[in-house]
Amino acid sequence: MKITVIRPPLVGMRGDLFGSIPSIPVNVSYIAGALMDGGHDVDVIDCYGEEPRWYRRYNDTLIMRGISPDDLLERFDGKTEVVGISVNEAVSHAVSLDIMQVLRSRYSHLKFVFGGHHATAVADELVNKQNVDYVVLSEGEITILELVNALEKKEPVDSIDGIVWKHGSNKRKHYVEDPSSLNVYHTDVLPLENYWRIRYAHGPTNGRYMNVVTSRGCPYNCKFCPSPMMSQRKWRPRSPESVVEEFEYYIDKYGVRDFHINDENFSSSPERTRKICDLITEKQLNVTFCMPSGIKVETVSVDLLNRLRKAGCKFLTLSAETGSERLLKLMGKPVDLEHLMKMTRHAHKIGIRTSCFFMIGYPGETNADWALTRKYVARLTRAGIDEIVCPIMIPVPGAVAHENFEFGSYDDYGQLTFTPKWRNDYRTLELKRRLLYLVFFLRKAFWHPWRTFLMLPHVLFWKHTTKGEMTINRILDDFRRVKRQPAWNSPVPEEDHPSTSDSTS
Ligand code: B12
Ligand code: SF4
């Protein structure tokens, strides 16, 4: 059967400097690969990756990067029978529906399958309100193949685990038990050279890198995060051998020696982390790697940091979220703030760059909590944290904190970026955030003048060591190289586009 798997263009708020930096969507290659291994004929259209410098207005508040749904039509193979769309982030909601609408208006026979974090969270809405044919819940590799096989043979789909469709829904019962058994080697379907050419990614990079996923799920239960809904807190690691094999494969195949580990919780098992590091060191792979999406600090120790450094770890993201124990309890996130301080100090000493997340505006945050956060950031700066990243809290569907959110309502899931201008306390939060960044920078310059000075050559010569340095170049690069395209007008009527009705209060 002919299937086209699509990664939608990237959507963001106009003028938002705080959005994530795009990177290689390996998850899309896993879905396409599973179908290819199952004997199907698969095309992948990575709308962002095909033209990463294309930029256009999407509506009054949003912009779109990459090829538009109309451009996609030109690349689309009319023999396709099933279209899979990856809707991982809430911001991709509307544009994914646009793609479906545009394709359906030309090819009425197409069946649409949506998957990803966001699609899983709003599956009923997609099927019942937006006419999506099927939503695959949570991990897609096994299910998409079962579904496509059933469609090909015109068999009923009602026994397939983890799907929602017009006439029913099967909650996911089975998760991939051993992710080492999955084939992750179909990255050729992605426009890798385009990603390497732009020279920025989710973690600090200078060019050729590869995103790697070494485990599935996360055992924690933070209320602002969709992960518990996605994986029911089942953390499933790949074996150290299979992770290192993957590194070796990319070294041989693409000459890539920089790896970005995008797990939700890479280091849940200290024993596994130790083994991965030791294998890399023993094999003298001469690689660098980083964890741009964060590790749980309690799972690392001085010994593990030393091993990580020796193996080539250059950058770690930690998540304190706040300096207030009271607020951490409200968030449902256990963090040992003193351990985080100690690990930051040690990472600084041995040359691992560190970034720390602080969430601003979590429901229930008081001035006293904010004062504790400022104080904690001050201490952390002295301990040697290289950068802080401060998203404003957004109620992501699928997260517990999405329910009963009382700080304003958004018109479109596209506005669920870390710069939520629709929040009625946005101005105050934005001011707090900017002041926190400014004070952090001044303190860093005072306590660590050499590191602060080094940012200049790192930015000038594109030798990024932190996300912040890379962000400066991304913004400058956007000014110089971005190719403006005509605005895209959505064919989906405004009232059907967003989900104002059942989103926020
Ligand atoms: C790498 C990454 C990115 C990359 C994008 C690469 C990509 N295509 O995902 C970049 C850096 C661009 C990015 C940006 C953002 N991201 Co992001 N990202 C991730 C991250 C860390 C890893 C994704 C990954 O590879 N996972 C591993 C694979 C194996 O799992 P998976 O992605 O879930 O894919 C499986 C299933 O979802 C499903 N599936 C996925 N696609 C499809 C398609 C089909 C057809 C099917 C059947 C199944 C299917 O099958 C896959 C294989 O099992 C996740 C967290 C995480 N670890 O998952 C956050 C995460 C997805 N991102 C998140 C967010 C919030 C963002 C931003 C909005 C942040 C911001 N404010 O800027 C932006 C939005 C960018 C945009 N405009 O679109 C949230 C999503 C929350 C939400 N529902 O909106 C997550 C869950 C992090 C979190 N815990 O909060 N992100
Ligand atoms: S925020 Fe991090 S630790 Fe908490 S549930 Fe999400 S992925 Fe796990």
JSON list of N, CA, C and O in Angstrom, two decimals, residues 6 36 55 59 79 109 112 119 142 147 176 183 204 219 227 310 343 365 372 384 408 468 483:
[
{"chain": "A", "resi": 6, "resn": "ILE", "atom": "N", "xyz": [3.67, 12.62, 7.00]},
{"chain": "A", "resi": 6, "resn": "ILE", "atom": "CA", "xyz": [3.95, 14.07, 6.92]},
{"chain": "A", "resi": 6, "resn": "ILE", "atom": "C", "xyz": [4.30, 14.64, 8.28]},
{"chain": "A", "resi": 6, "resn": "ILE", "atom": "O", "xyz": [3.63, 14.38, 9.28]},
{"chain": "A", "resi": 36, "resn": "MET", "atom": "N", "xyz": [7.75, 0.67, 6.20]},
{"chain": "A", "resi": 36, "resn": "MET", "atom": "CA", "xyz": [8.62, 0.14, 5.15]},
{"chain": "A", "resi": 36, "resn": "MET", "atom": "C", "xyz": [9.02, -1.30, 5.48]},
{"chain": "A", "resi": 36, "resn": "MET", "atom": "O", "xyz": [8.99, -2.18, 4.62]},
{"chain": "A", "resi": 55, "resn": "TYR", "atom": "N", "xyz": [9.40, 31.17, 5.37]},
{"chain": "A", "resi": 55, "resn": "TYR", "atom": "CA", "xyz": [8.73, 31.80, 6.50]},
{"chain": "A", "resi": 55, "resn": "TYR", "atom": "C", "xyz": [7.52, 32.55, 5.97]},
{"chain": "A", "resi": 55, "resn": "TYR", "atom": "O", "xyz": [7.64, 33.26, 4.96]},
{"chain": "A", "resi": 59, "resn": "ASN", "atom": "N", "xyz": [-1.68, 33.44, 10.46]},
{"chain": "A", "resi": 59, "resn": "ASN", "atom": "CA", "xyz": [-2.87, 34.25, 10.72]},
{"chain": "A", "resi": 59, "resn": "ASN", "atom": "C", "xyz": [-2.40, 35.47, 11.52]},
{"chain": "A", "resi": 59, "resn": "ASN", "atom": "O", "xyz": [-1.21, 35.77, 11.53]},
{"chain": "A", "resi": 79, "resn": "LYS", "atom": "N", "xyz": [-0.84, 8.44, -5.85]},
{"chain": "A", "resi": 79, "resn": "LYS", "atom": "CA", "xyz": [-1.16, 7.01, -5.64]},
{"chain": "A", "resi": 79, "resn": "LYS", "atom": "C", "xyz": [-1.34, 6.68, -4.15]},
{"chain": "A", "resi": 79, "resn": "LYS", "atom": "O", "xyz": [-1.74, 5.58, -3.78]},
{"chain": "A", "resi": 109, "resn": "HIS", "atom": "N", "xyz": [-10.35, 10.06, -1.81]},
{"chain": "A", "resi": 109, "resn": "HIS", "atom": "CA", "xyz": [-10.27, 8.67, -1.32]},
{"chain": "A", "resi": 109, "resn": "HIS", "atom": "C", "xyz": [-9.34, 8.50, -0.12]},
{"chain": "A", "resi": 109, "resn": "HIS", "atom": "O", "xyz": [-9.31, 7.45, 0.50]},
{"chain": "A", "resi": 112, "resn": "PHE", "atom": "N", "xyz": [-6.95, 9.38, 6.64]},
{"chain": "A", "resi": 112, "resn": "PHE", "atom": "CA", "xyz": [-5.97, 10.12, 7.44]},
{"chain": "A", "resi": 112, "resn": "PHE", "atom": "C", "xyz": [-5.79, 9.50, 8.82]},
{"chain": "A", "resi": 112, "resn": "PHE", "atom": "O", "xyz": [-6.77, 9.21, 9.53]},
{"chain": "A", "resi": 119, "resn": "ALA", "atom": "N", "xyz": [-1.97, 14.68, 19.33]},
{"chain": "A", "resi": 119, "resn": "ALA", "atom": "CA", "xyz": [-3.07, 13.91, 18.73]},
{"chain": "A", "resi": 119, "resn": "ALA", "atom": "C", "xyz": [-3.63, 12.92, 19.75]},
{"chain": "A", "resi": 119, "resn": "ALA", "atom": "O", "xyz": [-4.84, 12.72, 19.84]},
{"chain": "A", "resi": 142, "resn": "ILE", "atom": "N", "xyz": [4.12, -0.04, 16.09]},
{"chain": "A", "resi": 142, "resn": "ILE", "atom": "CA", "xyz": [3.45, -1.33, 15.89]},
{"chain": "A", "resi": 142, "resn": "ILE", "atom": "C", "xyz": [2.02, -1.11, 15.39]},
{"chain": "A", "resi": 142, "resn": "ILE", "atom": "O", "xyz": [1.55, -1.75, 14.45]},
{"chain": "A", "resi": 147, "resn": "LEU", "atom": "N", "xyz": [-2.72, -1.21, 11.62]},
{"chain": "A", "resi": 147, "resn": "LEU", "atom": "CA", "xyz": [-3.84, -0.47, 11.05]},
{"chain": "A", "resi": 147, "resn": "LEU", "atom": "C", "xyz": [-3.80, -0.47, 9.52]},
{"chain": "A", "resi": 147, "resn": "LEU", "atom": "O", "xyz": [-4.80, -0.77, 8.85]},
{"chain": "A", "resi": 176, "resn": "VAL", "atom": "N", "xyz": [5.44, -0.66, 23.86]},
{"chain": "A", "resi": 176, "resn": "VAL", "atom": "CA", "xyz": [6.62, -1.37, 23.36]},
{"chain": "A", "resi": 176, "resn": "VAL", "atom": "C", "xyz": [7.44, -1.79, 24.58]},
{"chain": "A", "resi": 176, "resn": "VAL", "atom": "O", "xyz": [7.92, -0.94, 25.33]},
{"chain": "A", "resi": 183, "resn": "ASN", "atom": "N", "xyz": [13.41, -0.89, 14.88]},
{"chain": "A", "resi": 183, "resn": "ASN", "atom": "CA", "xyz": [14.40, -0.48, 13.88]},
{"chain": "A", "resi": 183, "resn": "ASN", "atom": "C", "xyz": [14.43, 1.05, 13.81]},
{"chain": "A", "resi": 183, "resn": "ASN", "atom": "O", "xyz": [13.45, 1.67, 13.38]},
{"chain": "A", "resi": 204, "resn": "PRO", "atom": "N", "xyz": [22.82, 22.38, 21.69]},
{"chain": "A", "resi": 204, "resn": "PRO", "atom": "CA", "xyz": [23.88, 23.12, 20.99]},
{"chain": "A", "resi": 204, "resn": "PRO", "atom": "C", "xyz": [24.62, 22.26, 19.98]},
{"chain": "A", "resi": 204, "resn": "PRO", "atom": "O", "xyz": [25.05, 21.15, 20.29]},
{"chain": "A", "resi": 219, "resn": "PRO", "atom": "N", "xyz": [8.92, 7.88, 34.39]},
{"chain": "A", "resi": 219, "resn": "PRO", "atom": "CA", "xyz": [8.17, 7.35, 35.54]},
{"chain": "A", "resi": 219, "resn": "PRO", "atom": "C", "xyz": [7.52, 8.43, 36.42]},
{"chain": "A", "resi": 219, "resn": "PRO", "atom": "O", "xyz": [6.77, 8.11, 37.32]},
{"chain": "A", "resi": 227, "resn": "SER", "atom": "N", "xyz": [3.56, 13.78, 29.38]},
{"chain": "A", "resi": 227, "resn": "SER", "atom": "CA", "xyz": [4.21, 12.48, 29.34]},
{"chain": "A", "resi": 227, "resn": "SER", "atom": "C", "xyz": [3.47, 11.38, 30.12]},
{"chain": "A", "resi": 227, "resn": "SER", "atom": "O", "xyz": [3.32, 10.26, 29.62]},
{"chain": "A", "resi": 310, "resn": "LYS", "atom": "N", "xyz": [33.76, 11.97, 30.56]},
{"chain": "A", "resi": 310, "resn": "LYS", "atom": "CA", "xyz": [34.81, 11.18, 29.92]},
{"chain": "A", "resi": 310, "resn": "LYS", "atom": "C", "xyz": [34.34, 10.59, 28.59]},
{"chain": "A", "resi": 310, "resn": "LYS", "atom": "O", "xyz": [35.08, 10.51, 27.61]},
{"chain": "A", "resi": 343, "resn": "MET", "atom": "N", "xyz": [25.27, 19.18, 41.78]},
{"chain": "A", "resi": 343, "resn": "MET", "atom": "CA", "xyz": [25.62, 18.61, 40.46]},
{"chain": "A", "resi": 343, "resn": "MET", "atom": "C", "xyz": [26.02, 19.73, 39.48]},
{"chain": "A", "resi": 343, "resn": "MET", "atom": "O", "xyz": [26.91, 19.55, 38.66]},
{"chain": "A", "resi": 365, "resn": "GLU", "atom": "N", "xyz": [1.34, 30.00, 42.05]},
{"chain": "A", "resi": 365, "resn": "GLU", "atom": "CA", "xyz": [2.63, 30.63, 42.38]},
{"chain": "A", "resi": 365, "resn": "GLU", "atom": "C", "xyz": [2.37, 31.99, 43.04]},
{"chain": "A", "resi": 365, "resn": "GLU", "atom": "O", "xyz": [1.63, 32.81, 42.51]},
{"chain": "A", "resi": 372, "resn": "LEU", "atom": "N", "xyz": [11.68, 33.07, 46.20]},
{"chain": "A", "resi": 372, "resn": "LEU", "atom": "CA", "xyz": [12.55, 31.89, 46.43]},
{"chain": "A", "resi": 372, "resn": "LEU", "atom": "C", "xyz": [13.22, 31.46, 45.12]},
{"chain": "A", "resi": 372, "resn": "LEU", "atom": "O", "xyz": [14.40, 31.07, 45.11]},
{"chain": "A", "resi": 384, "resn": "GLY", "atom": "N", "xyz": [27.61, 27.99, 38.92]},
{"chain": "A", "resi": 384, "resn": "GLY", "atom": "CA", "xyz": [28.18, 27.78, 37.58]},
{"chain": "A", "resi": 384, "resn": "GLY", "atom": "C", "xyz": [27.21, 27.35, 36.50]},
{"chain": "A", "resi": 384, "resn": "GLY", "atom": "O", "xyz": [27.63, 26.88, 35.45]},
{"chain": "A", "resi": 408, "resn": "GLY", "atom": "N", "xyz": [-6.99, 32.78, 31.66]},
{"chain": "A", "resi": 408, "resn": "GLY", "atom": "CA", "xyz": [-7.29, 33.27, 30.32]},
{"chain": "A", "resi": 408, "resn": "GLY", "atom": "C", "xyz": [-7.53, 32.10, 29.39]},
{"chain": "A", "resi": 408, "resn": "GLY", "atom": "O", "xyz": [-7.27, 30.94, 29.72]},
{"chain": "A", "resi": 468, "resn": "GLY", "atom": "N", "xyz": [21.46, 29.11, 24.37]},
{"chain": "A", "resi": 468, "resn": "GLY", "atom": "CA", "xyz": [21.39, 30.57, 24.26]},
{"chain": "A", "resi": 468, "resn": "GLY", "atom": "C", "xyz": [22.29, 31.10, 23.16]},
{"chain": "A", "resi": 468, "resn": "GLY", "atom": "O", "xyz": [21.88, 31.94, 22.35]},
{"chain": "A", "resi": 483, "resn": "LYS", "atom": "N", "xyz": [13.54, 33.30, 3.88]},
{"chain": "A", "resi": 483, "resn": "LYS", "atom": "CA", "xyz": [12.92, 33.64, 2.59]},
{"chain": "A", "resi": 483, "resn": "LYS", "atom": "C", "xyz": [11.42, 33.81, 2.82]},
{"chain": "A", "resi": 483, "resn": "LYS", "atom": "O", "xyz": [10.71, 32.82, 3.06]}
]
